Short mmCIF file of C-alpha atoms (C1' of nucleotides) in Angstrom, two decimals:
data_model
loop_
_atom_site.label_atom_id
_atom_site.label_comp_id
_atom_site.label_asym_id
_atom_site.label_seq_id
_atom_site.Cartn_x
_atom_site.Cartn_y
_atom_site.Cartn_z
CA MET A 731 -38.68 13.79 -24.27
CA TYR A 732 -41.06 16.23 -22.64
CA ASN A 733 -42.14 19.08 -24.93
CA ILE A 734 -41.48 22.30 -22.98
CA ARG A 735 -43.86 24.24 -25.24
CA ARG A 736 -46.85 22.47 -23.68
CA MET A 737 -46.09 23.96 -20.31
CA LEU A 738 -48.32 26.86 -19.23
CA SER A 739 -47.22 29.54 -16.83
CA PRO A 740 -48.10 28.59 -13.24
CA LEU A 741 -50.96 30.41 -11.52
CA PRO A 742 -49.55 33.67 -10.12
CA PHE A 743 -49.04 34.81 -6.55
CA SER A 744 -52.19 36.96 -6.84
CA PHE A 745 -54.34 33.86 -7.38
CA TYR A 746 -53.53 32.74 -3.83
CA GLU A 747 -53.45 36.10 -2.03
CA ARG A 748 -57.21 36.36 -1.40
CA ASN A 749 -59.97 34.72 0.62
CA THR A 750 -59.21 31.04 1.19
CA VAL A 751 -62.76 29.87 0.45
CA ASP A 752 -62.65 31.61 -2.94
CA VAL A 753 -59.29 29.99 -3.70
CA ALA A 754 -60.59 26.53 -2.77
CA ARG A 755 -63.52 26.93 -5.18
CA ALA A 756 -61.32 28.44 -7.92
CA LEU A 757 -58.77 25.61 -7.74
CA LEU A 758 -61.30 23.11 -9.11
CA GLY A 759 -60.41 22.54 -12.75
CA MET A 760 -56.82 23.78 -12.33
CA ARG A 761 -53.93 21.45 -13.03
CA LEU A 762 -51.56 20.23 -10.31
CA VAL A 763 -48.18 19.42 -11.87
CA ARG A 764 -45.23 17.47 -10.45
CA TRP A 765 -41.87 17.15 -12.18
CA TYR A 766 -40.59 13.74 -11.03
CA GLN A 767 -37.77 11.67 -12.50
CA GLN A 768 -37.74 13.66 -15.76
CA THR A 769 -41.48 13.08 -16.15
CA ARG A 770 -44.49 15.39 -15.98
CA LEU A 771 -47.16 14.04 -13.64
CA SER A 772 -50.35 16.07 -13.58
CA GLY A 773 -53.97 15.97 -12.56
CA ILE A 774 -57.04 18.17 -12.67
CA ILE A 775 -58.06 19.25 -9.17
CA ILE A 776 -61.58 17.97 -8.46
CA GLU A 777 -61.88 18.35 -4.67
CA ALA A 778 -60.49 20.89 -2.17
CA GLU A 779 -61.20 22.28 1.30
CA ALA A 780 -60.54 25.66 2.91
CA TYR A 781 -58.88 26.00 6.35
CA ARG A 782 -58.87 29.61 7.44
CA GLY A 783 -57.29 31.37 10.40
CA GLU A 784 -56.67 30.73 14.09
CA GLU A 785 -60.38 31.00 14.88
CA ASP A 786 -61.20 28.09 12.54
CA LEU A 787 -61.00 25.23 15.06
CA ALA A 788 -60.50 22.67 12.27
CA CYS A 789 -57.39 24.51 11.02
CA HIS A 790 -53.97 23.54 12.35
CA ALA A 791 -53.40 27.23 13.00
CA ARG A 792 -55.86 26.96 15.92
CA SER A 793 -52.68 26.23 17.94
CA GLY A 794 -51.04 29.42 16.74
CA TYR A 795 -47.56 29.80 15.28
CA THR A 796 -45.54 26.59 15.75
CA ARG A 797 -42.81 24.84 13.79
CA ARG A 798 -45.52 22.85 12.02
CA THR A 799 -47.80 25.76 11.14
CA ARG A 800 -45.17 28.38 10.30
CA VAL A 801 -45.55 27.87 6.53
CA MET A 802 -49.23 28.84 6.78
CA TYR A 803 -48.15 32.17 8.30
CA GLY A 804 -45.80 32.83 5.41
CA PRO A 805 -46.44 34.10 1.89
CA PRO A 806 -49.28 32.63 -0.22
CA GLY A 807 -48.64 30.30 -3.13
CA ARG A 808 -46.43 27.96 -1.11
CA ALA A 809 -47.05 24.28 -0.31
CA TYR A 810 -47.93 23.31 3.26
CA VAL A 811 -47.17 19.57 3.42
CA TYR A 812 -47.70 17.75 6.69
CA PHE A 813 -47.53 14.19 7.99
CA THR A 814 -50.40 12.51 9.83
CA TYR A 815 -51.62 9.14 11.12
CA GLY A 816 -47.98 8.05 11.27
CA MET A 817 -47.93 7.29 7.56
CA HIS A 818 -49.71 9.81 5.33
CA TRP A 819 -48.66 13.11 3.71
CA MET A 820 -51.18 15.87 2.93
CA LEU A 821 -50.78 18.69 0.42
CA ASN A 822 -52.13 22.17 1.06
CA VAL A 823 -51.73 25.49 -0.75
CA VAL A 824 -51.05 28.54 1.45
CA THR A 825 -53.46 31.44 0.90
CA GLU A 826 -54.25 35.00 2.05
CA ARG A 827 -51.82 37.78 2.91
CA GLU A 828 -48.56 36.93 4.64
CA GLY A 829 -49.15 36.75 8.38
CA PHE A 830 -52.71 35.36 8.14
CA PRO A 831 -52.57 31.55 8.54
CA ALA A 832 -54.75 29.75 6.01
CA ALA A 833 -54.50 27.05 3.35
CA VAL A 834 -56.47 24.88 0.95
CA LEU A 835 -56.22 21.09 1.30
CA ILE A 836 -56.05 19.43 -2.12
CA ARG A 837 -58.21 16.34 -1.64
CA ALA A 838 -58.48 14.74 -5.10
CA VAL A 839 -57.24 15.05 -8.66
CA GLN A 840 -58.00 13.31 -11.94
CA VAL A 841 -54.65 12.09 -13.29
CA VAL A 842 -54.06 13.25 -16.88
CA GLU A 843 -50.29 12.98 -17.39
CA GLY A 844 -47.71 10.46 -16.22
CA GLN A 845 -50.11 7.55 -15.89
CA SER A 846 -47.38 4.91 -16.20
CA VAL A 847 -45.41 6.40 -13.30
CA VAL A 848 -48.54 6.87 -11.20
CA ALA A 849 -49.72 3.32 -11.91
CA GLU A 850 -46.43 2.05 -10.51
CA ARG A 851 -46.52 4.32 -7.44
CA ARG A 852 -50.14 3.32 -6.75
CA ALA A 853 -49.55 -0.35 -7.48
CA GLY A 854 -52.67 -2.44 -7.11
CA ALA A 855 -55.10 0.48 -7.33
CA PRO A 856 -57.38 1.00 -10.35
CA PRO A 857 -57.06 4.38 -12.13
CA HIS A 858 -60.14 5.89 -10.51
CA HIS A 859 -58.55 5.30 -7.10
CA TRP A 860 -55.10 6.64 -8.01
CA ALA A 861 -55.65 10.10 -6.51
CA ASP A 862 -59.17 10.23 -5.03
CA GLY A 863 -57.99 11.16 -1.53
CA PRO A 864 -55.49 13.60 -0.01
CA ALA A 865 -52.96 10.93 0.99
CA LYS A 866 -53.43 8.93 -2.21
CA LEU A 867 -52.65 11.97 -4.35
CA CYS A 868 -49.46 12.59 -2.40
CA GLN A 869 -48.39 8.98 -2.89
CA ALA A 870 -49.29 9.13 -6.60
CA PHE A 871 -47.26 12.31 -7.19
CA ALA A 872 -44.38 11.58 -4.78
CA ILE A 873 -45.22 14.54 -2.54
CA ASP A 874 -43.68 14.45 0.95
CA GLY A 875 -42.17 16.72 3.59
CA SER A 876 -39.26 17.67 1.33
CA LEU A 877 -41.80 19.83 -0.57
CA ASN A 878 -43.01 21.67 2.51
CA SER A 879 -42.82 25.44 1.76
CA ALA A 880 -42.15 24.79 -1.97
CA ASP A 881 -43.06 27.74 -4.19
CA LEU A 882 -46.03 26.67 -6.34
CA THR A 883 -45.77 29.71 -8.59
CA THR A 884 -42.63 28.43 -10.36
CA PRO A 885 -41.72 25.11 -12.03
CA GLU A 886 -38.31 25.33 -10.42
CA SER A 887 -39.74 23.88 -7.22
CA GLY A 888 -40.80 20.67 -9.00
CA LEU A 889 -44.41 21.22 -7.89
CA TRP A 890 -46.73 23.89 -9.27
CA ILE A 891 -50.30 24.60 -10.42
CA GLU A 892 -51.22 25.63 -13.97
CA PRO A 893 -54.43 27.23 -15.19
CA GLY A 894 -57.00 24.77 -16.47
CA THR A 895 -60.65 24.82 -17.45
CA PRO A 896 -62.81 26.18 -14.62
CA PHE A 897 -65.97 24.27 -13.78
CA ALA A 898 -69.36 25.99 -13.87
CA ASP A 899 -71.16 26.50 -10.55
CA SER A 900 -73.78 23.97 -11.71
CA GLU A 901 -71.05 21.29 -11.74
CA ILE A 902 -69.81 21.98 -8.20
CA LEU A 903 -71.04 20.64 -4.87
CA SER A 904 -70.16 22.17 -1.52
CA GLY A 905 -70.57 20.82 1.98
CA PRO A 906 -68.91 20.32 5.36
CA ARG A 907 -65.24 19.40 5.49
CA VAL A 908 -64.56 15.73 6.14
CA GLY A 909 -62.62 14.00 8.91
CA ILE A 910 -63.17 16.73 11.50
CA ASN A 911 -65.98 15.18 13.53
CA ARG A 912 -64.58 16.25 16.91
CA VAL A 913 -64.39 19.91 15.90
CA PRO A 914 -67.01 22.19 17.53
CA GLU A 915 -69.66 24.05 15.57
CA PRO A 916 -69.88 26.14 13.52
CA TRP A 917 -66.57 24.91 12.13
CA ARG A 918 -67.60 21.27 11.88
CA SER A 919 -70.45 22.05 9.47
CA ILE A 920 -69.34 25.16 7.63
CA PRO A 921 -69.49 24.31 3.88
CA TRP A 922 -65.86 24.83 2.95
CA ARG A 923 -65.47 21.59 1.00
CA PHE A 924 -65.82 21.87 -2.79
CA ARG A 925 -65.94 19.02 -5.28
CA VAL A 926 -66.92 18.31 -8.84
CA ASP A 927 -70.33 16.66 -9.12
CA ALA A 928 -69.77 13.50 -11.15
CA HIS A 929 -73.51 13.30 -11.79
CA ARG A 930 -73.85 16.70 -13.49
CA GLY A 931 -72.06 15.92 -16.76
CA ALA A 932 -68.62 16.97 -15.65
CA SER A 933 -66.08 14.86 -17.51
CA ILE A 934 -64.28 13.28 -14.61
"C1'" DA B 325 -41.44 12.28 29.99
"C1'" DG B 326 -45.97 10.67 28.99
"C1'" DC B 327 -50.25 11.00 26.76
"C1'" DA B 328 -54.21 11.24 23.36
"C1'" DC B 329 -55.22 11.99 18.91
"C1'" DG B 330 -55.15 12.95 14.06
"C1'" DA B 331 -57.69 17.44 7.45
"C1'" DT B 332 -56.50 8.79 6.19
"C1'" DT B 333 -56.37 4.43 4.00
"C1'" DA B 334 -56.91 -0.43 3.12
"C1'" DA B 335 -58.63 -4.43 4.69
"C1'" DC B 336 -61.64 -6.51 7.01
"C1'" DT B 337 -66.89 -8.57 8.93
"C1'" DG C 407 -70.62 -1.08 8.83
"C1'" DT C 408 -65.57 -1.61 11.91
"C1'" DT C 409 -60.66 -1.48 12.82
"C1'" DA C 410 -55.43 -1.65 12.63
"C1'" DA C 411 -51.55 0.63 11.04
"C1'" DT C 412 -47.97 4.06 12.96
"C1'" DC C 413 -45.58 8.45 14.62
"C1'" DG C 414 -45.32 13.71 14.81
"C1'" DT C 415 -47.52 17.21 17.30
"C1'" DG C 416 -49.28 19.80 21.04
"C1'" DC C 417 -50.76 19.53 25.64
"C1'" DT C 418 -50.31 18.16 30.61
"C1'" DC C 419 -47.58 16.66 34.45
#
DNA sequence: AGCACGATTAACT
DNA sequence: GTTAATCGTGCTC
């Protein structure tokens, strides 16, 4: 049975209510946790991207307030989960003050709890490919549209983020966001993607 | 109502 | 390196 004493308090509302780029960087090393079928699934966040405001032409909020983007206009610390390519779910964390649409896309985690469940959900994939992409991580942790707008600051939602061990700046790479090649400059190249550098001694 | 495309992935050549 | 899979969304007619 899961030992409740191992559970840390989720990151607070104030962690998310600030500049989205800072949140994306700060999320590296934090622990994404999913409570699924009486089992704790978790992973250390190792890659994330910032999407910030209506002026950011790579952000879904470029279209303004719609049924799809409404969660991004709401309070920070919530999940923005959307469906794309007809088959994939993506997990984002809403940031900034309520009313300002922005979020951080969680792109990759290193699975550290619930490996047997994840191995089954990611059948056929080796461990290093369990959650090394935004859609793969959602499949691994059973994240779908039912978690859209879930409150990540409480375990009651079944999905939350706990404090972890932050990475040093020397272990982090930044660069342009991926998969947005049709987006105009400067948004296409702005370095709002952050990831752990596997070649700088980080234990991933 | 119809259309083009997508914050991707796996399976190809 | 290329491409199919597959459907919700936002835009145009």
